[in-house]
GROMACS .gro file of C-alpha atoms in nm:
model
  349
    1UNK     CA    1  -2.539  -1.777  -4.358
    2UNK     CA    2  -2.259  -1.760  -4.611
    3UNK     CA    3  -1.939  -1.838  -4.434
    4UNK     CA    4  -1.703  -1.694  -4.689
    5UNK     CA    5  -1.903  -1.356  -4.684
    6UNK     CA    6  -1.918  -1.319  -4.316
    7UNK     CA    7  -1.621  -1.094  -4.190
    8UNK     CA    8  -1.671  -1.209  -3.824
    9UNK     CA    9  -1.653  -1.577  -3.938
   10UNK     CA   10  -1.330  -1.500  -4.128
   11UNK     CA   11  -1.188  -1.371  -3.794
   12UNK     CA   12  -1.279  -1.686  -3.615
   13UNK     CA   13  -1.132  -1.897  -3.896
   14UNK     CA   14  -0.798  -1.696  -3.904
   15UNK     CA   15  -0.789  -1.734  -3.522
   16UNK     CA   16  -0.844  -2.114  -3.527
   17UNK     CA   17  -0.658  -2.174  -3.849
   18UNK     CA   18  -0.383  -2.365  -3.712
   19UNK     CA   19  -0.562  -2.493  -3.410
   20UNK     CA   20  -0.597  -2.878  -3.381
   21UNK     CA   21  -0.957  -2.956  -3.270
   22UNK     CA   22  -0.945  -3.066  -2.900
   23UNK     CA   23  -1.186  -3.340  -2.813
   24UNK     CA   24  -1.224  -3.472  -2.449
   25UNK     CA   25  -1.396  -3.807  -2.436
   26UNK     CA   26  -1.562  -3.869  -2.091
   27UNK     CA   27  -1.592  -4.256  -2.048
   28UNK     CA   28  -1.361  -4.546  -2.149
   29UNK     CA   29  -1.634  -4.790  -2.246
   30UNK     CA   30  -1.696  -4.921  -2.581
   31UNK     CA   31  -1.863  -4.629  -2.735
   32UNK     CA   32  -1.611  -4.385  -2.570
   33UNK     CA   33  -1.306  -4.577  -2.706
   34UNK     CA   34  -1.459  -4.624  -3.037
   35UNK     CA   35  -1.501  -4.243  -3.098
   36UNK     CA   36  -1.175  -4.159  -2.916
   37UNK     CA   37  -0.970  -4.399  -3.141
   38UNK     CA   38  -1.119  -4.304  -3.470
   39UNK     CA   39  -1.102  -3.923  -3.409
   40UNK     CA   40  -0.748  -3.957  -3.294
   41UNK     CA   41  -0.636  -4.157  -3.595
   42UNK     CA   42  -0.816  -3.872  -3.814
   43UNK     CA   43  -0.597  -3.608  -3.655
   44UNK     CA   44  -0.796  -3.462  -3.354
   45UNK     CA   45  -0.622  -3.410  -3.022
   46UNK     CA   46  -0.802  -3.669  -2.798
   47UNK     CA   47  -0.798  -3.701  -2.422
   48UNK     CA   48  -0.990  -3.988  -2.277
   49UNK     CA   49  -1.110  -3.914  -1.923
   50UNK     CA   50  -1.154  -4.244  -1.723
   51UNK     CA   51  -1.256  -4.352  -1.383
   52UNK     CA   52  -0.949  -4.561  -1.293
   53UNK     CA   53  -0.591  -4.477  -1.299
   54UNK     CA   54  -0.519  -4.820  -1.437
   55UNK     CA   55  -0.716  -4.776  -1.739
   56UNK     CA   56  -0.568  -4.429  -1.798
   57UNK     CA   57  -0.217  -4.586  -1.759
   58UNK     CA   58  -0.305  -4.871  -2.014
   59UNK     CA   59  -0.434  -4.603  -2.275
   60UNK     CA   60  -0.134  -4.388  -2.233
   61UNK     CA   61   0.103  -4.672  -2.259
   62UNK     CA   62  -0.069  -4.880  -2.544
   63UNK     CA   63  -0.319  -4.640  -2.717
   64UNK     CA   64  -0.648  -4.794  -2.824
   65UNK     CA   65  -0.654  -5.113  -3.027
   66UNK     CA   66  -0.950  -5.115  -3.254
   67UNK     CA   67  -1.046  -5.398  -3.474
   68UNK     CA   68  -1.302  -5.351  -3.747
   69UNK     CA   69  -1.568  -5.576  -3.893
   70UNK     CA   70  -1.302  -5.721  -4.123
   71UNK     CA   71  -1.075  -5.815  -3.838
   72UNK     CA   72  -0.814  -5.553  -3.944
   73UNK     CA   73  -0.660  -5.384  -3.645
   74UNK     CA   74  -0.520  -5.036  -3.583
   75UNK     CA   75  -0.382  -4.866  -3.275
   76UNK     CA   76  -0.462  -4.506  -3.185
   77UNK     CA   77  -0.257  -4.295  -2.977
   78UNK     CA   78  -0.436  -4.084  -2.724
   79UNK     CA   79  -0.378  -3.897  -2.393
   80UNK     CA   80  -0.568  -4.015  -2.094
   81UNK     CA   81  -0.625  -3.934  -1.729
   82UNK     CA   82  -0.873  -4.014  -1.437
   83UNK     CA   83  -1.150  -3.754  -1.449
   84UNK     CA   84  -1.113  -3.731  -1.051
   85UNK     CA   85  -0.749  -3.610  -1.111
   86UNK     CA   86  -0.888  -3.262  -1.200
   87UNK     CA   87  -0.851  -3.009  -0.919
   88UNK     CA   88  -0.933  -2.688  -1.093
   89UNK     CA   89  -1.137  -2.540  -1.383
   90UNK     CA   90  -0.972  -2.593  -1.705
   91UNK     CA   91  -0.937  -2.279  -1.933
   92UNK     CA   92  -1.202  -2.291  -2.204
   93UNK     CA   93  -1.104  -2.302  -2.565
   94UNK     CA   94  -1.325  -2.212  -2.854
   95UNK     CA   95  -1.252  -2.546  -3.016
   96UNK     CA   96  -1.334  -2.765  -2.704
   97UNK     CA   97  -1.574  -3.035  -2.755
   98UNK     CA   98  -1.666  -3.286  -2.478
   99UNK     CA   99  -1.820  -3.626  -2.568
  100UNK     CA  100  -2.005  -3.768  -2.276
  101UNK     CA  101  -2.020  -4.159  -2.334
  102UNK     CA  102  -2.112  -4.293  -1.991
  103UNK     CA  103  -2.417  -4.475  -1.894
  104UNK     CA  104  -2.718  -4.287  -1.741
  105UNK     CA  105  -2.655  -4.453  -1.409
  106UNK     CA  106  -2.303  -4.300  -1.387
  107UNK     CA  107  -2.418  -3.933  -1.423
  108UNK     CA  108  -2.397  -3.864  -1.043
  109UNK     CA  109  -2.274  -3.553  -0.857
  110UNK     CA  110  -1.912  -3.677  -0.868
  111UNK     CA  111  -1.912  -3.694  -1.237
  112UNK     CA  112  -2.096  -3.372  -1.278
  113UNK     CA  113  -1.820  -3.206  -1.068
  114UNK     CA  114  -1.551  -3.349  -1.300
  115UNK     CA  115  -1.729  -3.241  -1.607
  116UNK     CA  116  -1.778  -2.887  -1.465
  117UNK     CA  117  -1.411  -2.864  -1.387
  118UNK     CA  118  -1.328  -2.994  -1.752
  119UNK     CA  119  -1.572  -2.748  -1.907
  120UNK     CA  120  -1.416  -2.457  -1.728
  121UNK     CA  121  -1.573  -2.136  -1.851
  122UNK     CA  122  -1.796  -2.292  -2.130
  123UNK     CA  123  -1.740  -2.575  -2.366
  124UNK     CA  124  -1.975  -2.800  -2.560
  125UNK     CA  125  -2.108  -3.128  -2.428
  126UNK     CA  126  -2.222  -3.394  -2.682
  127UNK     CA  127  -2.424  -3.651  -2.478
  128UNK     CA  128  -2.467  -3.990  -2.619
  129UNK     CA  129  -2.680  -4.171  -2.357
  130UNK     CA  130  -2.959  -4.417  -2.392
  131UNK     CA  131  -3.298  -4.312  -2.232
  132UNK     CA  132  -3.422  -3.969  -2.115
  133UNK     CA  133  -3.385  -3.743  -1.811
  134UNK     CA  134  -3.019  -3.666  -1.822
  135UNK     CA  135  -3.021  -3.359  -2.054
  136UNK     CA  136  -3.204  -3.138  -1.804
  137UNK     CA  137  -2.969  -3.250  -1.527
  138UNK     CA  138  -2.660  -3.173  -1.724
  139UNK     CA  139  -2.805  -2.841  -1.832
  140UNK     CA  140  -2.869  -2.742  -1.473
  141UNK     CA  141  -2.523  -2.852  -1.362
  142UNK     CA  142  -2.343  -2.684  -1.661
  143UNK     CA  143  -2.511  -2.340  -1.697
  144UNK     CA  144  -2.227  -2.201  -1.905
  145UNK     CA  145  -2.187  -2.494  -2.145
  146UNK     CA  146  -2.394  -2.561  -2.466
  147UNK     CA  147  -2.554  -2.919  -2.427
  148UNK     CA  148  -2.588  -3.125  -2.728
  149UNK     CA  149  -2.776  -3.466  -2.771
  150UNK     CA  150  -2.646  -3.742  -2.972
  151UNK     CA  151  -2.819  -4.057  -3.099
  152UNK     CA  152  -2.579  -4.325  -3.247
  153UNK     CA  153  -2.642  -4.666  -3.388
  154UNK     CA  154  -2.274  -4.743  -3.409
  155UNK     CA  155  -2.191  -5.099  -3.273
  156UNK     CA  156  -1.886  -5.156  -3.054
  157UNK     CA  157  -1.775  -5.399  -2.799
  158UNK     CA  158  -1.505  -5.338  -2.524
  159UNK     CA  159  -1.245  -5.618  -2.509
  160UNK     CA  160  -1.033  -5.490  -2.221
  161UNK     CA  161  -0.922  -5.155  -2.090
  162UNK     CA  162  -0.750  -5.031  -2.404
  163UNK     CA  163  -0.906  -5.233  -2.699
  164UNK     CA  164  -1.234  -5.280  -2.873
  165UNK     CA  165  -1.407  -5.454  -3.176
  166UNK     CA  166  -1.605  -5.211  -3.401
  167UNK     CA  167  -1.893  -5.451  -3.458
  168UNK     CA  168  -2.102  -5.245  -3.697
  169UNK     CA  169  -2.117  -4.912  -3.862
  170UNK     CA  170  -2.413  -4.682  -3.799
  171UNK     CA  171  -2.525  -4.316  -3.797
  172UNK     CA  172  -2.482  -4.041  -3.559
  173UNK     CA  173  -2.758  -3.759  -3.524
  174UNK     CA  174  -2.664  -3.472  -3.306
  175UNK     CA  175  -2.782  -3.129  -3.218
  176UNK     CA  176  -2.811  -2.846  -2.963
  177UNK     CA  177  -3.062  -2.893  -2.681
  178UNK     CA  178  -2.996  -2.558  -2.505
  179UNK     CA  179  -3.082  -2.216  -2.645
  180UNK     CA  180  -2.779  -2.050  -2.812
  181UNK     CA  181  -2.728  -1.675  -2.760
  182UNK     CA  182  -2.733  -1.461  -3.069
  183UNK     CA  183  -2.413  -1.310  -2.993
  184UNK     CA  184  -2.252  -1.654  -2.985
  185UNK     CA  185  -2.439  -1.797  -3.283
  186UNK     CA  186  -2.169  -1.760  -3.547
  187UNK     CA  187  -1.909  -1.914  -3.309
  188UNK     CA  188  -2.129  -2.194  -3.235
  189UNK     CA  189  -2.209  -2.261  -3.614
  190UNK     CA  190  -1.835  -2.265  -3.663
  191UNK     CA  191  -1.758  -2.513  -3.381
  192UNK     CA  192  -2.035  -2.735  -3.526
  193UNK     CA  193  -1.876  -2.721  -3.849
  194UNK     CA  194  -1.546  -2.832  -3.704
  195UNK     CA  195  -1.689  -3.133  -3.527
  196UNK     CA  196  -1.888  -3.232  -3.811
  197UNK     CA  197  -1.566  -3.227  -4.034
  198UNK     CA  198  -1.374  -3.424  -3.763
  199UNK     CA  199  -1.644  -3.686  -3.741
  200UNK     CA  200  -1.674  -3.723  -4.113
  201UNK     CA  201  -1.274  -3.758  -4.141
  202UNK     CA  202  -1.294  -4.017  -3.869
  203UNK     CA  203  -1.545  -4.232  -4.080
  204UNK     CA  204  -1.853  -4.154  -3.884
  205UNK     CA  205  -2.181  -4.096  -4.084
  206UNK     CA  206  -2.303  -3.788  -3.882
  207UNK     CA  207  -2.594  -3.548  -3.944
  208UNK     CA  208  -2.657  -3.232  -3.752
  209UNK     CA  209  -3.026  -3.235  -3.669
  210UNK     CA  210  -3.281  -2.964  -3.542
  211UNK     CA  211  -3.523  -3.237  -3.422
  212UNK     CA  212  -3.335  -3.429  -3.160
  213UNK     CA  213  -3.631  -3.475  -2.930
  214UNK     CA  214  -3.792  -3.688  -3.213
  215UNK     CA  215  -3.467  -3.870  -3.267
  216UNK     CA  216  -3.420  -3.947  -2.896
  217UNK     CA  217  -3.788  -4.085  -2.870
  218UNK     CA  218  -3.739  -4.293  -3.184
  219UNK     CA  219  -3.445  -4.466  -3.018
  220UNK     CA  220  -3.625  -4.483  -2.688
  221UNK     CA  221  -3.899  -4.670  -2.849
  222UNK     CA  222  -3.684  -4.933  -2.966
  223UNK     CA  223  -3.474  -4.961  -2.665
  224UNK     CA  224  -3.782  -4.973  -2.439
  225UNK     CA  225  -3.893  -5.298  -2.607
  226UNK     CA  226  -3.573  -5.473  -2.671
  227UNK     CA  227  -3.354  -5.412  -2.363
  228UNK     CA  228  -3.582  -5.507  -2.088
  229UNK     CA  229  -3.729  -5.829  -2.256
  230UNK     CA  230  -3.379  -5.961  -2.362
  231UNK     CA  231  -3.277  -5.904  -1.995
  232UNK     CA  232  -3.600  -6.068  -1.858
  233UNK     CA  233  -3.588  -6.380  -2.094
  234UNK     CA  234  -3.198  -6.408  -2.105
  235UNK     CA  235  -3.191  -6.416  -2.485
  236UNK     CA  236  -2.990  -6.224  -2.758
  237UNK     CA  237  -3.164  -5.951  -2.965
  238UNK     CA  238  -3.193  -6.202  -3.241
  239UNK     CA  239  -3.370  -6.462  -3.042
  240UNK     CA  240  -3.609  -6.232  -2.888
  241UNK     CA  241  -3.890  -6.231  -3.165
  242UNK     CA  242  -3.843  -6.585  -3.256
  243UNK     CA  243  -4.086  -6.712  -2.982
  244UNK     CA  244  -4.456  -6.629  -3.035
  245UNK     CA  245  -4.534  -6.537  -2.673
  246UNK     CA  246  -4.215  -6.303  -2.665
  247UNK     CA  247  -4.312  -6.155  -2.999
  248UNK     CA  248  -4.670  -6.073  -2.864
  249UNK     CA  249  -4.531  -5.918  -2.557
  250UNK     CA  250  -4.300  -5.723  -2.767
  251UNK     CA  251  -4.584  -5.582  -2.978
  252UNK     CA  252  -4.790  -5.495  -2.671
  253UNK     CA  253  -4.490  -5.298  -2.505
  254UNK     CA  254  -4.425  -5.125  -2.840
  255UNK     CA  255  -4.791  -5.016  -2.886
  256UNK     CA  256  -4.808  -4.884  -2.529
  257UNK     CA  257  -4.465  -4.703  -2.555
  258UNK     CA  258  -4.547  -4.555  -2.910
  259UNK     CA  259  -4.885  -4.404  -2.777
  260UNK     CA  260  -4.705  -4.248  -2.477
  261UNK     CA  261  -4.428  -4.096  -2.680
  262UNK     CA  262  -4.673  -3.971  -2.955
  263UNK     CA  263  -4.883  -3.800  -2.678
  264UNK     CA  264  -4.568  -3.613  -2.587
  265UNK     CA  265  -4.506  -3.485  -2.938
  266UNK     CA  266  -4.325  -3.776  -3.134
  267UNK     CA  267  -4.473  -3.791  -3.480
  268UNK     CA  268  -4.639  -4.122  -3.561
  269UNK     CA  269  -4.386  -4.372  -3.686
  270UNK     CA  270  -4.555  -4.576  -3.973
  271UNK     CA  271  -4.269  -4.844  -3.985
  272UNK     CA  272  -4.170  -4.835  -3.619
  273UNK     CA  273  -4.279  -5.196  -3.545
  274UNK     CA  274  -4.073  -5.309  -3.837
  275UNK     CA  275  -3.791  -5.105  -3.733
  276UNK     CA  276  -3.785  -5.284  -3.396
  277UNK     CA  277  -3.783  -5.628  -3.574
  278UNK     CA  278  -3.507  -5.497  -3.815
  279UNK     CA  279  -3.291  -5.396  -3.527
  280UNK     CA  280  -3.341  -5.754  -3.374
  281UNK     CA  281  -3.235  -5.887  -3.694
  282UNK     CA  282  -2.938  -5.660  -3.782
  283UNK     CA  283  -2.781  -5.722  -3.421
  284UNK     CA  284  -2.896  -6.074  -3.384
  285UNK     CA  285  -2.601  -6.203  -3.213
  286UNK     CA  286  -2.578  -5.898  -2.966
  287UNK     CA  287  -2.634  -5.928  -2.594
  288UNK     CA  288  -2.824  -5.608  -2.508
  289UNK     CA  289  -2.652  -5.384  -2.262
  290UNK     CA  290  -2.930  -5.432  -2.010
  291UNK     CA  291  -2.890  -5.812  -2.032
  292UNK     CA  292  -2.516  -5.778  -1.993
  293UNK     CA  293  -2.568  -5.559  -1.692
  294UNK     CA  294  -2.800  -5.803  -1.524
  295UNK     CA  295  -2.565  -6.098  -1.573
  296UNK     CA  296  -2.264  -5.901  -1.450
  297UNK     CA  297  -2.471  -5.775  -1.129
  298UNK     CA  298  -2.431  -5.401  -1.253
  299UNK     CA  299  -2.683  -5.131  -1.217
  300UNK     CA  300  -2.908  -5.123  -1.543
  301UNK     CA  301  -3.049  -4.840  -1.730
  302UNK     CA  302  -3.413  -4.948  -1.677
  303UNK     CA  303  -3.492  -4.631  -1.473
  304UNK     CA  304  -3.401  -4.411  -1.765
  305UNK     CA  305  -3.540  -4.618  -2.035
  306UNK     CA  306  -3.882  -4.771  -1.934
  307UNK     CA  307  -3.880  -4.559  -1.615
  308UNK     CA  308  -3.837  -4.262  -1.846
  309UNK     CA  309  -4.137  -4.361  -2.060
  310UNK     CA  310  -4.340  -4.411  -1.734
  311UNK     CA  311  -4.243  -4.049  -1.632
  312UNK     CA  312  -4.354  -3.927  -1.974
  313UNK     CA  313  -4.675  -4.114  -1.943
  314UNK     CA  314  -4.750  -3.953  -1.603
  315UNK     CA  315  -4.669  -3.597  -1.751
  316UNK     CA  316  -4.931  -3.649  -2.041
  317UNK     CA  317  -5.194  -3.825  -1.825
  318UNK     CA  318  -5.167  -4.175  -1.965
  319UNK     CA  319  -5.126  -4.509  -1.782
  320UNK     CA  320  -4.813  -4.714  -1.852
  321UNK     CA  321  -4.903  -5.066  -1.698
  322UNK     CA  322  -4.640  -5.258  -1.915
  323UNK     CA  323  -4.363  -5.024  -1.867
  324UNK     CA  324  -4.437  -5.013  -1.498
  325UNK     CA  325  -4.429  -5.405  -1.510
  326UNK     CA  326  -4.110  -5.445  -1.677
  327UNK     CA  327  -3.948  -5.182  -1.441
  328UNK     CA  328  -4.058  -5.385  -1.141
  329UNK     CA  329  -3.948  -5.716  -1.292
  330UNK     CA  330  -3.597  -5.592  -1.367
  331UNK     CA  331  -3.589  -5.451  -1.013
  332UNK     CA  332  -3.687  -5.799  -0.899
  333UNK     CA  333  -3.387  -5.935  -1.071
  334UNK     CA  334  -3.169  -5.690  -0.896
  335UNK     CA  335  -3.299  -5.805  -0.550
  336UNK     CA  336  -3.246  -6.174  -0.640
  337UNK     CA  337  -2.884  -6.102  -0.719
  338UNK     CA  338  -2.596  -6.179  -0.481
  339UNK     CA  339  -2.566  -5.866  -0.264
  340UNK     CA  340  -2.612  -5.523  -0.398
  341UNK     CA  341  -2.560  -5.413  -0.750
  342UNK     CA  342  -2.222  -5.289  -0.809
  343UNK     CA  343  -2.111  -5.076  -1.121
  344UNK     CA  344  -1.745  -5.183  -1.202
  345UNK     CA  345  -1.795  -5.007  -1.529
  346UNK     CA  346  -1.829  -4.660  -1.395
  347UNK     CA  347  -1.757  -4.412  -1.690
  348UNK     CA  348  -1.792  -4.712  -1.925
  349UNK     CA  349  -2.082  -4.743  -2.161
   0.00000   0.00000   0.00000
């Protein structure tokens, strides 16, 4: 479609010509604060929706302090409020984008109610979770919103409620996961263009993709190997393949997971095993999110990563003994922890 030649598009453009892009970031963890800070510094109107009033107060007072790989620090001014403070649906705007950056374990009825109020009469929700299973749940809960999936390789570490380290640049693939009505197609294309430009202006390398299921499965393949095994062995990403026994287990888990995902439509990945090793090398000093959760006594994402692989295996009629085993072992770590798991990082990814 030629934007310049389409009269309807020109109407949209003139309507929103002076409208600042409004972005609601749901989640005050590392990835949420990273995107909120960089988008705000590039000129977008950003609101961060948190779980706690204390984090919202800190963000409103101090902004987001972001330190890059070269230790240069900047502060981004944002608005913030607890998501539970919403009491009625917000009026929808054609330029509204919501970025959902919480962990899978945080997507419960309470959160869905808050997102529904925030979305109002529509809106666009870009979901940036690890694992699978959440997109259908969100689509059912938000029938008037357009659901987008995002896969990012950005690295970030939250220091406190209002500061983060940007530990590594990556790439964001994103695209729609729900059907777009023909009557709204041009509006949706324009909204995609607005977000693409905002992300690029903020310094993110983003690519709009029509193949998001494959992108999600490729990341799931990496996460299903690295996350549970680092958590079980208590090692960093870089240490994981340095022991022969651990590396053999990695390879076996990779082989089983790849076969399951390919049976559900993922094209064969010729360099997939090497990609797993490359991720371990590139993030050698990183503690995986699952290991961090185990150490902190929080709910892990095992149900949506390896548990998601097991569910896919059942749907295509394959066995998943290794994925079943790591799910059970991570569950065993949970039972050995002192008391029940508690999730102090609700709304934080």
